Amino acid sequence: MSYLSLRGHVETHEVLNQPADRQDQDLWAEDPALICHAGAAGADIAHLAAYGEKLGSAALRQAGLDANRHVPELVGFDRGGRRLDEVRFHPTYHQLMQAGIGAGYAAIAWEGRLGGHATHAAMVYLTSQVEPGVCCPMTMTYAAIPALKADRALFDQWVPKLISRVYDGAVKPLMRKPGATMGMAMTEKQGGSDVRANTTRAERDGDHYRLTGHKWFCSAPMSDGFLTLAQAPGGLTCFLVPRWLEGARNAIHIQRLKDKLGNRANASAEIEYHGALAHRLGGEGEGVRTIIEMVHHTRLDTAMAPAGLMRAALDRAGYWARHRSAFQKQLIDQPLMRNVLADLALDWEGTLALGCHVANAFDGTSDRDRAFARLAVALAKYLGNKLCPGLVYEAMEVIGGAGYVEESGMPLFYREAPLNSIWEGSGNVICLDVLRTLRREPLAGEVLSDELGKAAGQTRHYDAAMKAHMQRFPKLPDEAQARWYVESLATLLTASVLIRHAPAAVSDAYVATRLSGERGRTAGAIGNVDVDNILVRLGGG
């Protein structure tokens, strides 16, 4: 018998104990915790159900992986040496952008419907599970709307395009596009979060200004416009810089794309303004006051995104555990594995619940709502993002070596996990903002006290933790203790929300393990909690 005929009879080895590839998922219907907390926040349930089903399709989830694998490319010049300063994306990037923009990711909060910000926040959570990089340009577009209220003419010109449900990634001026996106360019090398140290110059040119300077980070450089800060004669000022002009490109030069740890589908860049035309937004010297409205709304998204990343990681870990056996048992039936997953689930659901609750305050119209939103979004952003990297790592370890390879999707979420803590105010900046808000806005502190008081008298652990917090911090702490103070407040507020809206199995376990110290320092080092009913919240197939 010949070698070829022998070879023809060789069959591949039988594959055992490997979970099958997942096909279409329903990211809404399979997530009972989201259904619970988005509903409590007043979100549009029908809209989210449709969006979650669409995003969970195998095709869009694969598009997310492809958009990360085929990263954006900078095309600086054409073949004749003329400047282009363009970024080219893989087709799946545009596919995902159309899915989000078309569903109202940037628009729904501004369309006048009830629960618009809560619905938007849940969309951030869902989108982050599929491809978090495209969230950046869509979030910036959403968040630019309130900042543009500083100038009626610019608002009327730009906002109808920004809240359009048509995505147009083409290179052409605003007036020739059915829809537009907005980016941001604030950070400079010498200042970072200290934007008052910016050196970019703004010089008057008739009705406009001309900007000259270098921006160390520009989010989404192919956006149709950017909100930016520059030093005008009257001080640090906010400007809207259009990407394209009628008949010409604006003088914005892309120096390089950032080679980032994660967020790979999004083309963050270094740019330089070389006399770029700009429209002043707000008065000279009022730059921080003007752009802070945009920052405030992007912080909502950076508070929700980690919950989405946690969910994506836990969903994969849970699926693996339900379909993989070891030592003659399914992993999900191993007591220690169940403890690990349940412990992680508490941090995920707490982050989700607090984010949704904060989004509900963004939908409010009273002074109390606005004061609480300013304070609570900082608390949610801080705590959720500090918990996210550790949770994603632990979920990766549940899967083991298979979770360490790209095709599992876990490395994507692991690389993404630190981002939202750094973006729009790193941990220390957020803590200082919390102290500043409490000093300057007594109403914010009053509303927070009321929120914490709504859960009082229901569990001894919660009441004891409240008492301990007040004894340790009878007044606002100094800067050195700010992280301890903010972590304590954020954890108490999370517990309060869970007590009011989550099943007792979840809230009791969260309070017992997060507020009383009845746990070790690593995931799964817990006891005496209702593991079975906590794991029900993971849903999934």
Coordinates of C-alpha atoms in Angstrom, one line a residue:
M1 CA 0.0 0.0 0.0
S2 CA 1.4 3.4 -0.9
Y3 CA 2.1 6.2 1.5
L4 CA -0.7 8.3 -0.1
S5 CA -3.3 5.7 0.3
L6 CA -2.3 5.1 4.0
R7 CA -2.5 8.8 4.6
G8 CA -5.9 9.0 3.1
H9 CA -7.2 6.8 5.9
V10 CA -5.8 9.0 8.7
E11 CA -8.6 10.9 10.4
T12 CA -8.1 13.9 12.7
H13 CA -8.2 13.2 16.4
E14 CA -11.5 13.4 18.2
V15 CA -12.0 16.6 20.0
L16 CA -13.3 16.1 23.5
N17 CA -14.1 18.4 26.4
Q18 CA -13.9 21.6 24.4
P19 CA -16.9 23.9 24.4
A20 CA -18.5 24.4 21.0
D21 CA -18.1 27.8 19.3
R22 CA -21.0 30.0 20.3
Q23 CA -23.3 31.2 17.6
D24 CA -25.9 34.0 17.9
Q25 CA -26.4 35.3 21.4
D26 CA -28.9 37.8 22.7
L27 CA -27.0 40.2 24.9
W28 CA -30.2 41.5 26.4
A29 CA -32.4 38.5 27.0
E30 CA -29.4 36.5 28.4
D31 CA -28.6 39.2 31.0
P32 CA -31.2 39.3 33.8
A33 CA -29.1 41.8 35.8
L34 CA -29.2 44.3 33.0
I35 CA -32.9 43.8 32.5
C36 CA -33.3 44.5 36.2
H37 CA -31.1 47.6 36.6
A38 CA -31.8 49.2 33.3
G39 CA -35.5 48.8 34.0
A40 CA -35.1 50.4 37.5
A41 CA -33.3 53.3 35.8
G42 CA -36.2 54.0 33.5
A43 CA -34.4 52.9 30.3
D44 CA -36.3 52.1 27.1
I45 CA -36.5 48.3 27.4
A46 CA -37.9 47.6 24.0
H47 CA -35.1 49.5 22.3
L48 CA -32.4 47.8 24.4
A49 CA -33.9 44.4 23.7
A50 CA -33.6 45.0 19.9
Y51 CA -30.1 46.4 20.2
G52 CA -28.9 43.6 22.5
E53 CA -30.2 40.9 20.1
K54 CA -28.5 42.6 17.1
L55 CA -25.2 43.1 18.8
G56 CA -25.1 39.5 20.0
S57 CA -25.2 38.1 16.5
A58 CA -22.2 35.9 15.6
A59 CA -21.5 38.2 12.6
L60 CA -21.2 41.4 14.7
R61 CA -19.2 39.7 17.4
Q62 CA -16.8 38.5 14.8
A63 CA -16.7 42.0 13.3
G64 CA -15.5 43.2 16.7
L65 CA -12.6 40.7 16.7
D66 CA -11.7 41.6 13.1
A67 CA -11.7 45.3 13.9
N68 CA -9.1 44.7 16.6
R69 CA -7.0 42.4 14.5
H70 CA -6.9 44.7 11.5
V71 CA -5.9 48.0 13.1
P72 CA -6.3 51.4 11.6
E73 CA -3.5 52.8 9.3
L74 CA -2.3 56.3 8.9
V75 CA -2.1 57.5 5.3
G76 CA -0.1 60.8 5.6
F77 CA 0.4 61.6 1.9
D78 CA -0.8 60.6 -1.5
R79 CA 1.6 59.2 -4.1
G80 CA 2.4 62.7 -5.3
G81 CA 3.5 63.9 -1.8
R82 CA 0.3 65.9 -1.1
R83 CA -0.8 65.8 2.6
L84 CA -3.8 63.6 3.3
D85 CA -3.7 63.1 7.1
E86 CA -6.3 60.4 6.8
V87 CA -6.8 57.2 8.8
R88 CA -8.0 54.1 6.9
F89 CA -10.1 51.5 8.8
H90 CA -11.0 47.9 8.2
P91 CA -14.6 47.6 6.9
T92 CA -15.8 46.0 10.1
Y93 CA -15.0 49.2 12.0
H94 CA -17.5 51.1 9.8
Q95 CA -20.0 48.2 10.1
L96 CA -19.9 48.5 13.9
M97 CA -20.1 52.3 13.8
Q98 CA -23.2 52.1 11.7
A99 CA -24.7 49.6 14.1
G100 CA -24.2 52.0 17.0
I101 CA -25.0 55.3 15.4
G102 CA -27.9 53.8 13.5
A103 CA -29.4 52.5 16.8
G104 CA -29.0 56.0 18.4
Y105 CA -26.0 55.5 20.6
A106 CA -25.1 59.2 20.3
A107 CA -28.6 60.5 19.7
I108 CA -31.1 58.7 22.0
A109 CA -30.3 60.8 25.1
W110 CA -31.1 64.0 23.2
E111 CA -34.3 63.0 21.4
G112 CA -36.7 64.0 24.2
R113 CA -37.8 60.5 25.2
L114 CA -38.0 59.4 28.8
G115 CA -34.9 57.6 30.1
G116 CA -32.7 58.7 27.3
H117 CA -29.5 58.8 29.2
A118 CA -30.2 55.5 31.0
T119 CA -30.9 53.9 27.6
H120 CA -27.7 55.4 26.2
A121 CA -25.7 54.1 29.2
A122 CA -27.0 50.6 28.7
M123 CA -26.1 50.8 25.0
V124 CA -22.5 51.6 26.1
Y125 CA -22.6 48.6 28.4
L126 CA -23.8 46.4 25.5
T127 CA -21.4 47.8 22.9
S128 CA -18.4 47.4 25.1
Q129 CA -19.0 43.6 25.1
V130 CA -18.6 43.4 21.4
E131 CA -16.0 46.0 20.4
P132 CA -15.1 48.8 22.9
G133 CA -12.9 50.8 20.5
V134 CA -15.8 52.1 18.5
C135 CA -17.4 53.4 21.8
C136 CA -14.8 56.3 21.9
P137 CA -16.0 58.3 18.8
M138 CA -19.6 57.6 19.5
T139 CA -19.3 58.6 23.2
M140 CA -17.5 61.8 22.2
T141 CA -20.3 62.6 19.8
Y142 CA -22.9 62.0 22.5
A143 CA -21.1 64.1 25.0
A144 CA -20.4 67.1 22.8
I145 CA -24.1 68.1 22.6
P146 CA -24.3 69.9 26.0
A147 CA -21.0 71.7 25.4
L148 CA -22.2 73.1 22.1
K149 CA -25.0 74.9 23.9
A150 CA -22.4 77.6 24.7
D151 CA -22.9 78.9 21.1
R152 CA -26.3 78.9 19.5
A153 CA -25.1 79.2 15.9
L154 CA -22.6 76.3 16.3
F155 CA -25.3 74.2 18.1
D156 CA -27.8 74.7 15.2
Q157 CA -25.1 73.9 12.6
W158 CA -23.6 70.8 14.2
V159 CA -26.1 69.1 16.5
P160 CA -28.6 67.9 13.8
K161 CA -25.7 66.1 12.2
L162 CA -24.3 64.7 15.5
I163 CA -27.7 63.2 16.5
S164 CA -28.4 61.9 13.1
R165 CA -28.8 58.1 13.0
V166 CA -26.8 57.9 9.8
Y167 CA -23.1 57.1 10.0
D168 CA -21.0 58.7 7.2
G169 CA -17.3 58.0 7.5
A170 CA -16.5 59.8 4.2
V171 CA -13.9 62.6 3.8
K172 CA -16.0 65.6 3.1
P173 CA -17.3 68.8 4.7
L174 CA -20.0 68.9 7.3
M175 CA -22.7 70.4 5.1
R176 CA -22.3 67.5 2.6
K177 CA -22.8 64.8 5.2
P178 CA -26.1 63.3 6.5
G179 CA -24.4 62.5 9.8
A180 CA -21.2 63.5 11.7
T181 CA -19.1 62.6 14.6
M182 CA -17.2 64.7 17.1
G183 CA -13.8 64.0 18.8
M184 CA -11.7 65.7 21.5
A185 CA -8.2 67.0 21.6
M186 CA -7.2 68.4 25.0
T187 CA -4.1 66.6 26.3
E188 CA -0.7 68.1 25.8
K189 CA 2.7 66.6 26.6
Q190 CA 3.6 68.9 29.4
G191 CA 0.3 69.0 31.2
G192 CA -1.7 65.8 30.9
S193 CA -4.8 66.3 33.2
D194 CA -3.6 69.8 34.1
V195 CA -5.1 71.4 31.0
R196 CA -4.3 74.9 32.3
A197 CA -0.7 74.1 31.4
N198 CA -1.7 73.9 27.7
T199 CA 0.4 76.0 25.3
T200 CA -1.5 75.7 22.0
R201 CA -2.1 79.3 20.8
A202 CA -5.3 80.8 19.4
E203 CA -5.0 84.0 17.4
R204 CA -7.9 85.9 16.1
D205 CA -8.6 85.9 12.3
G206 CA -11.7 87.9 11.5
D207 CA -14.7 86.0 12.8
H208 CA -12.6 82.9 13.5
Y209 CA -9.4 81.9 15.2
R210 CA -6.3 80.1 14.0
L211 CA -4.8 77.5 16.3
T212 CA -1.1 76.5 16.4
G213 CA 0.2 73.8 18.7
H214 CA 0.7 70.1 19.4
K215 CA -1.9 67.8 21.0
W216 CA -0.5 64.6 22.7
F217 CA -3.8 62.7 22.5
C218 CA -6.6 63.3 20.0
S219 CA -9.5 60.9 20.3
A220 CA -10.8 59.6 17.0
P221 CA -8.8 61.8 14.5
M222 CA -11.1 61.1 11.6
S223 CA -14.1 62.8 13.4
D224 CA -15.7 65.7 11.5
G225 CA -14.9 68.1 14.3
F226 CA -13.0 68.3 17.6
L227 CA -13.5 70.2 20.8
T228 CA -10.2 71.5 21.9
L229 CA -8.5 73.9 24.3
A230 CA -6.1 76.7 23.4
Q231 CA -4.6 79.8 24.9
A232 CA -6.4 82.9 23.5
P233 CA -5.6 86.5 24.5
G234 CA -8.2 86.2 27.3
G235 CA -7.0 82.9 28.6
L236 CA -7.7 79.2 28.1
T237 CA -10.6 78.9 25.7
C238 CA -12.7 76.1 24.1
F239 CA -12.8 75.8 20.4
L240 CA -14.6 73.7 17.8
V241 CA -12.2 72.8 15.0
P242 CA -13.8 71.4 11.9
R243 CA -11.8 68.5 10.2
W244 CA -12.8 69.5 6.7
L245 CA -13.4 72.9 5.1
E246 CA -15.3 73.7 2.0
G247 CA -12.9 73.0 -0.8
A248 CA -9.9 72.4 1.5
R249 CA -8.6 70.3 4.4
N250 CA -8.2 72.1 7.6
A251 CA -4.6 72.5 8.8
I252 CA -4.6 69.5 11.2
H253 CA -1.6 67.3 10.7
I254 CA -1.7 63.8 12.1
Q255 CA 1.8 63.1 13.4
R256 CA 1.3 59.5 14.3
L257 CA -1.2 57.0 15.6
K258 CA -0.7 55.9 19.2
D259 CA 0.6 52.4 19.6
K260 CA -1.7 51.6 22.5
L261 CA -2.1 48.7 24.9
G262 CA -5.7 48.2 23.9
N263 CA -8.6 50.1 22.2
R264 CA -6.9 49.0 19.0
A265 CA -9.9 49.6 16.6
N266 CA -9.9 53.2 17.6
A267 CA -7.2 55.4 16.0
S268 CA -6.0 57.7 18.8
A269 CA -3.4 60.1 17.5
E270 CA -1.0 62.9 18.0
I271 CA -1.9 65.9 16.0
E272 CA -0.6 69.4 15.3
Y273 CA -2.5 72.5 14.4
H274 CA -0.7 74.6 11.8
G275 CA -2.9 77.6 11.7
A276 CA -6.1 75.5 11.8
L277 CA -9.3 77.4 11.5
A278 CA -11.4 77.2 14.7
H279 CA -14.7 78.5 16.0
R280 CA -14.7 79.8 19.6
L281 CA -17.1 78.0 21.8
G282 CA -17.9 80.1 24.9
G283 CA -16.0 83.2 26.0
E284 CA -12.3 83.6 26.1
G285 CA -10.9 82.3 29.3
E286 CA -13.9 80.0 29.9
G287 CA -12.4 76.9 28.3
V288 CA -12.6 74.6 31.2
R289 CA -16.1 75.7 32.2
T290 CA -17.3 75.1 28.7
I291 CA -15.7 71.7 27.9
I292 CA -16.4 70.3 31.4
E293 CA -20.0 69.6 30.2
M294 CA -18.5 67.2 27.6
V295 CA -16.2 65.7 30.2
H296 CA -19.1 65.2 32.6
H297 CA -21.0 63.1 30.0
T298 CA -18.1 61.1 28.9
R299 CA -17.6 60.1 32.5
L300 CA -20.9 58.4 32.5
D301 CA -19.7 56.2 29.7
T302 CA -16.4 55.5 31.4
A303 CA -18.5 54.4 34.4
M304 CA -20.6 52.0 32.3
A305 CA -17.9 50.6 30.0
P306 CA -16.1 48.6 32.8
A307 CA -19.4 46.9 33.6
G308 CA -19.7 45.8 30.0
L309 CA -16.1 44.5 30.0
M310 CA -16.7 42.6 33.2
R311 CA -19.9 41.1 31.7
A312 CA -18.1 40.0 28.6
A313 CA -15.3 38.4 30.5
L314 CA -17.6 36.7 33.0
D315 CA -19.9 35.5 30.2
R316 CA -17.0 33.7 28.5
A317 CA -15.8 32.3 31.8
G318 CA -19.3 31.1 32.7
Y319 CA -19.8 29.5 29.3
W320 CA -16.5 27.6 29.6
A321 CA -17.4 26.5 33.1
R322 CA -20.8 25.1 32.0
H323 CA -19.3 23.2 29.1
R324 CA -15.9 22.0 30.4
S325 CA -15.3 19.1 32.9
A326 CA -12.4 18.4 35.2
F327 CA -12.0 15.7 37.8
Q328 CA -15.2 13.9 36.7
K329 CA -17.4 17.1 37.2
Q330 CA -18.4 20.0 35.1
L331 CA -16.4 23.0 36.2
I332 CA -19.6 24.9 37.1
D333 CA -20.4 22.2 39.6
Q334 CA -17.1 22.5 41.4
P335 CA -17.7 24.3 44.7
L336 CA -14.5 26.4 44.5
M337 CA -15.2 27.4 40.9
R338 CA -18.8 28.4 41.9
N339 CA -17.4 30.6 44.7
V340 CA -14.9 32.3 42.3
L341 CA -17.6 33.1 39.7
A342 CA -20.1 34.3 42.3
D343 CA -17.6 36.5 44.0
L344 CA -16.7 38.1 40.6
A345 CA -20.4 38.4 39.8
L346 CA -20.9 40.6 42.8
D347 CA -18.4 43.2 41.6
W348 CA -19.9 43.1 38.1
E349 CA -23.5 43.5 39.1
G350 CA -22.5 46.2 41.6
T351 CA -20.8 48.2 38.9
L352 CA -23.7 47.7 36.5
A353 CA -26.3 48.7 39.1
L354 CA -24.5 51.9 40.2
G355 CA -23.9 52.9 36.6
C356 CA -27.5 52.6 35.7
H357 CA -28.6 54.4 38.9
V358 CA -26.3 57.3 38.0
A359 CA -27.6 57.4 34.5
N360 CA -31.1 57.8 35.9
A361 CA -29.9 61.0 37.6
F362 CA -28.6 62.3 34.3
D363 CA -32.2 62.0 33.1
G364 CA -33.4 64.1 36.0
T365 CA -34.2 67.8 35.6
S366 CA -34.0 69.1 39.2
D367 CA -31.1 70.7 41.0
R368 CA -30.9 67.7 43.2
D369 CA -30.6 65.3 40.2
R370 CA -27.9 67.4 38.6
A371 CA -25.9 67.7 41.9
F372 CA -26.1 64.0 42.5
A373 CA -25.1 63.2 38.9
R374 CA -22.0 65.3 39.2
L375 CA -20.9 63.6 42.3
A376 CA -22.1 60.0 41.8
V377 CA -20.7 59.6 38.3
A378 CA -17.2 60.2 39.7
L379 CA -17.8 57.7 42.5
A380 CA -19.0 55.1 39.9
K381 CA -16.2 55.8 37.5
Y382 CA -13.6 55.4 40.3
L383 CA -14.8 52.1 41.8
G384 CA -15.9 50.2 38.7
N385 CA -12.6 50.9 36.9
K386 CA -10.5 49.9 39.9
L387 CA -12.3 46.5 40.0
C388 CA -12.4 45.8 36.3
P389 CA -8.8 44.7 35.5
G390 CA -8.7 42.2 38.4
L391 CA -12.0 40.7 37.5
V392 CA -11.1 40.3 33.8
Y393 CA -7.9 38.6 34.8
E394 CA -9.7 36.2 37.1
A395 CA -12.2 35.4 34.4
M396 CA -9.3 34.7 32.0
E397 CA -7.8 32.3 34.6
V398 CA -11.1 30.4 34.8
I399 CA -10.7 29.5 31.2
G400 CA -7.0 28.8 31.6
G401 CA -4.5 28.7 28.8
A402 CA -7.3 28.8 26.2
G403 CA -8.3 32.2 27.6
Y404 CA -4.8 33.6 27.1
V405 CA -4.9 33.3 23.3
E406 CA -6.5 35.9 21.0
E407 CA -9.2 33.8 19.5
S408 CA -10.9 33.5 22.9
G409 CA -11.5 37.2 22.9
M410 CA -10.3 37.5 26.5
P411 CA -7.0 39.3 25.7
L412 CA -9.1 42.0 24.0
F413 CA -11.0 42.7 27.2
Y414 CA -7.8 42.4 29.3
R415 CA -6.0 45.0 27.3
E416 CA -9.1 47.3 27.5
A417 CA -9.7 46.9 31.2
P418 CA -7.3 49.7 32.4
L419 CA -8.4 52.3 29.8
N420 CA -11.5 53.9 31.3
S421 CA -9.8 54.6 34.6
I422 CA -7.2 56.6 32.8
W423 CA -9.6 58.3 30.3
E424 CA -11.4 61.5 31.5
G425 CA -9.6 61.8 34.8
S426 CA -7.3 59.1 36.3
G427 CA -8.0 57.8 39.8
N428 CA -6.3 60.6 41.7
V429 CA -8.0 63.3 39.6
I430 CA -11.4 61.7 40.2
C431 CA -10.8 61.5 44.0
L432 CA -9.9 65.2 44.1
D433 CA -13.0 66.1 42.0
V434 CA -15.1 64.3 44.6
L435 CA -13.6 66.3 47.4
R436 CA -14.0 69.5 45.4
T437 CA -17.6 68.8 44.6
L438 CA -18.5 68.1 48.2
R439 CA -16.8 71.3 49.3
R440 CA -18.4 73.6 46.7
E441 CA -21.8 72.0 46.3
P442 CA -23.5 71.2 49.7
L443 CA -26.5 70.0 47.8
A444 CA -24.5 67.1 46.3
G445 CA -23.6 65.9 49.8
E446 CA -27.1 66.2 51.0
V447 CA -28.5 64.1 48.1
L448 CA -25.7 61.5 48.6
S449 CA -26.6 61.3 52.3
D450 CA -30.3 60.7 51.3
E451 CA -29.3 58.0 48.9
L452 CA -27.3 56.2 51.5
G453 CA -30.0 56.6 54.0
K454 CA -32.6 54.8 51.8
A455 CA -30.9 51.5 52.6
A456 CA -30.5 52.1 56.3
G457 CA -32.1 49.7 58.8
Q458 CA -32.3 46.7 56.4
T459 CA -29.1 44.9 57.1
R460 CA -26.8 45.0 60.2
H461 CA -23.7 44.9 58.0
Y462 CA -24.7 48.0 56.0
D463 CA -25.7 50.0 59.1
A464 CA -22.4 49.1 60.8
A465 CA -20.4 50.1 57.7
M466 CA -22.2 53.4 57.5
K467 CA -21.4 54.0 61.2
A468 CA -17.8 53.1 60.7
H469 CA -17.5 55.4 57.7
M470 CA -18.8 58.3 59.6
Q471 CA -16.5 57.6 62.6
R472 CA -13.4 57.4 60.3
F473 CA -14.4 60.4 58.3
P474 CA -16.4 62.9 60.5
K475 CA -15.4 65.6 58.0
L476 CA -13.8 65.7 54.5
P477 CA -10.4 64.1 54.6
D478 CA -7.2 65.6 53.4
E479 CA -5.9 64.6 49.9
A480 CA -3.7 61.8 51.2
Q481 CA -6.8 59.9 52.4
A482 CA -9.0 60.7 49.4
R483 CA -8.8 57.2 47.8
W484 CA -9.9 55.5 51.0
Y485 CA -12.7 58.0 51.4
V486 CA -13.9 57.7 47.8
E487 CA -13.7 53.9 47.7
S488 CA -15.7 53.7 51.0
L489 CA -18.4 56.1 49.7
A490 CA -18.7 54.4 46.3
T491 CA -18.9 50.9 47.9
L492 CA -21.6 52.1 50.3
L493 CA -23.6 53.8 47.5
T494 CA -23.3 50.6 45.4
A495 CA -24.6 48.6 48.3
S496 CA -27.5 51.0 48.8
V497 CA -28.5 50.6 45.1
L498 CA -28.3 46.8 45.3
I499 CA -30.3 46.6 48.5
R500 CA -33.1 48.6 46.7
H501 CA -33.1 46.9 43.3
A502 CA -31.3 43.6 43.3
P503 CA -32.4 40.2 44.7
A504 CA -31.6 39.7 48.4
A505 CA -29.0 36.9 47.5
V506 CA -27.0 39.5 45.6
S507 CA -27.4 42.5 48.0
D508 CA -26.8 40.4 51.1
A509 CA -23.7 38.9 49.7
Y510 CA -22.3 42.2 48.5
V511 CA -22.9 43.9 51.8
A512 CA -21.5 41.0 53.8
T513 CA -18.3 40.6 51.7
R514 CA -17.6 44.2 50.6
L515 CA -18.6 46.1 53.7
S516 CA -17.8 43.9 56.6
G517 CA -14.5 42.3 55.7
E518 CA -15.9 38.8 55.6
R519 CA -13.7 37.7 52.8
G520 CA -10.1 37.2 51.8
R521 CA -8.1 39.3 49.4
T522 CA -8.5 37.1 46.3
A523 CA -11.6 36.2 44.2
G524 CA -13.5 33.2 45.6
A525 CA -12.3 33.7 49.2
I526 CA -15.8 34.1 50.5
G527 CA -18.2 32.0 52.4
N528 CA -21.8 31.9 53.7
V529 CA -23.4 33.5 50.7
D530 CA -26.2 32.3 48.4
V531 CA -23.9 31.2 45.5
D532 CA -26.7 29.5 43.5
N533 CA -28.9 32.6 43.3
I534 CA -26.0 34.9 42.6
L535 CA -24.9 32.7 39.6
V536 CA -28.4 32.8 38.2
R537 CA -27.7 36.5 37.5
L538 CA -25.0 35.5 35.0
G539 CA -27.6 34.1 32.7
G540 CA -26.1 33.0 29.4
G541 CA -26.1 29.7 27.5

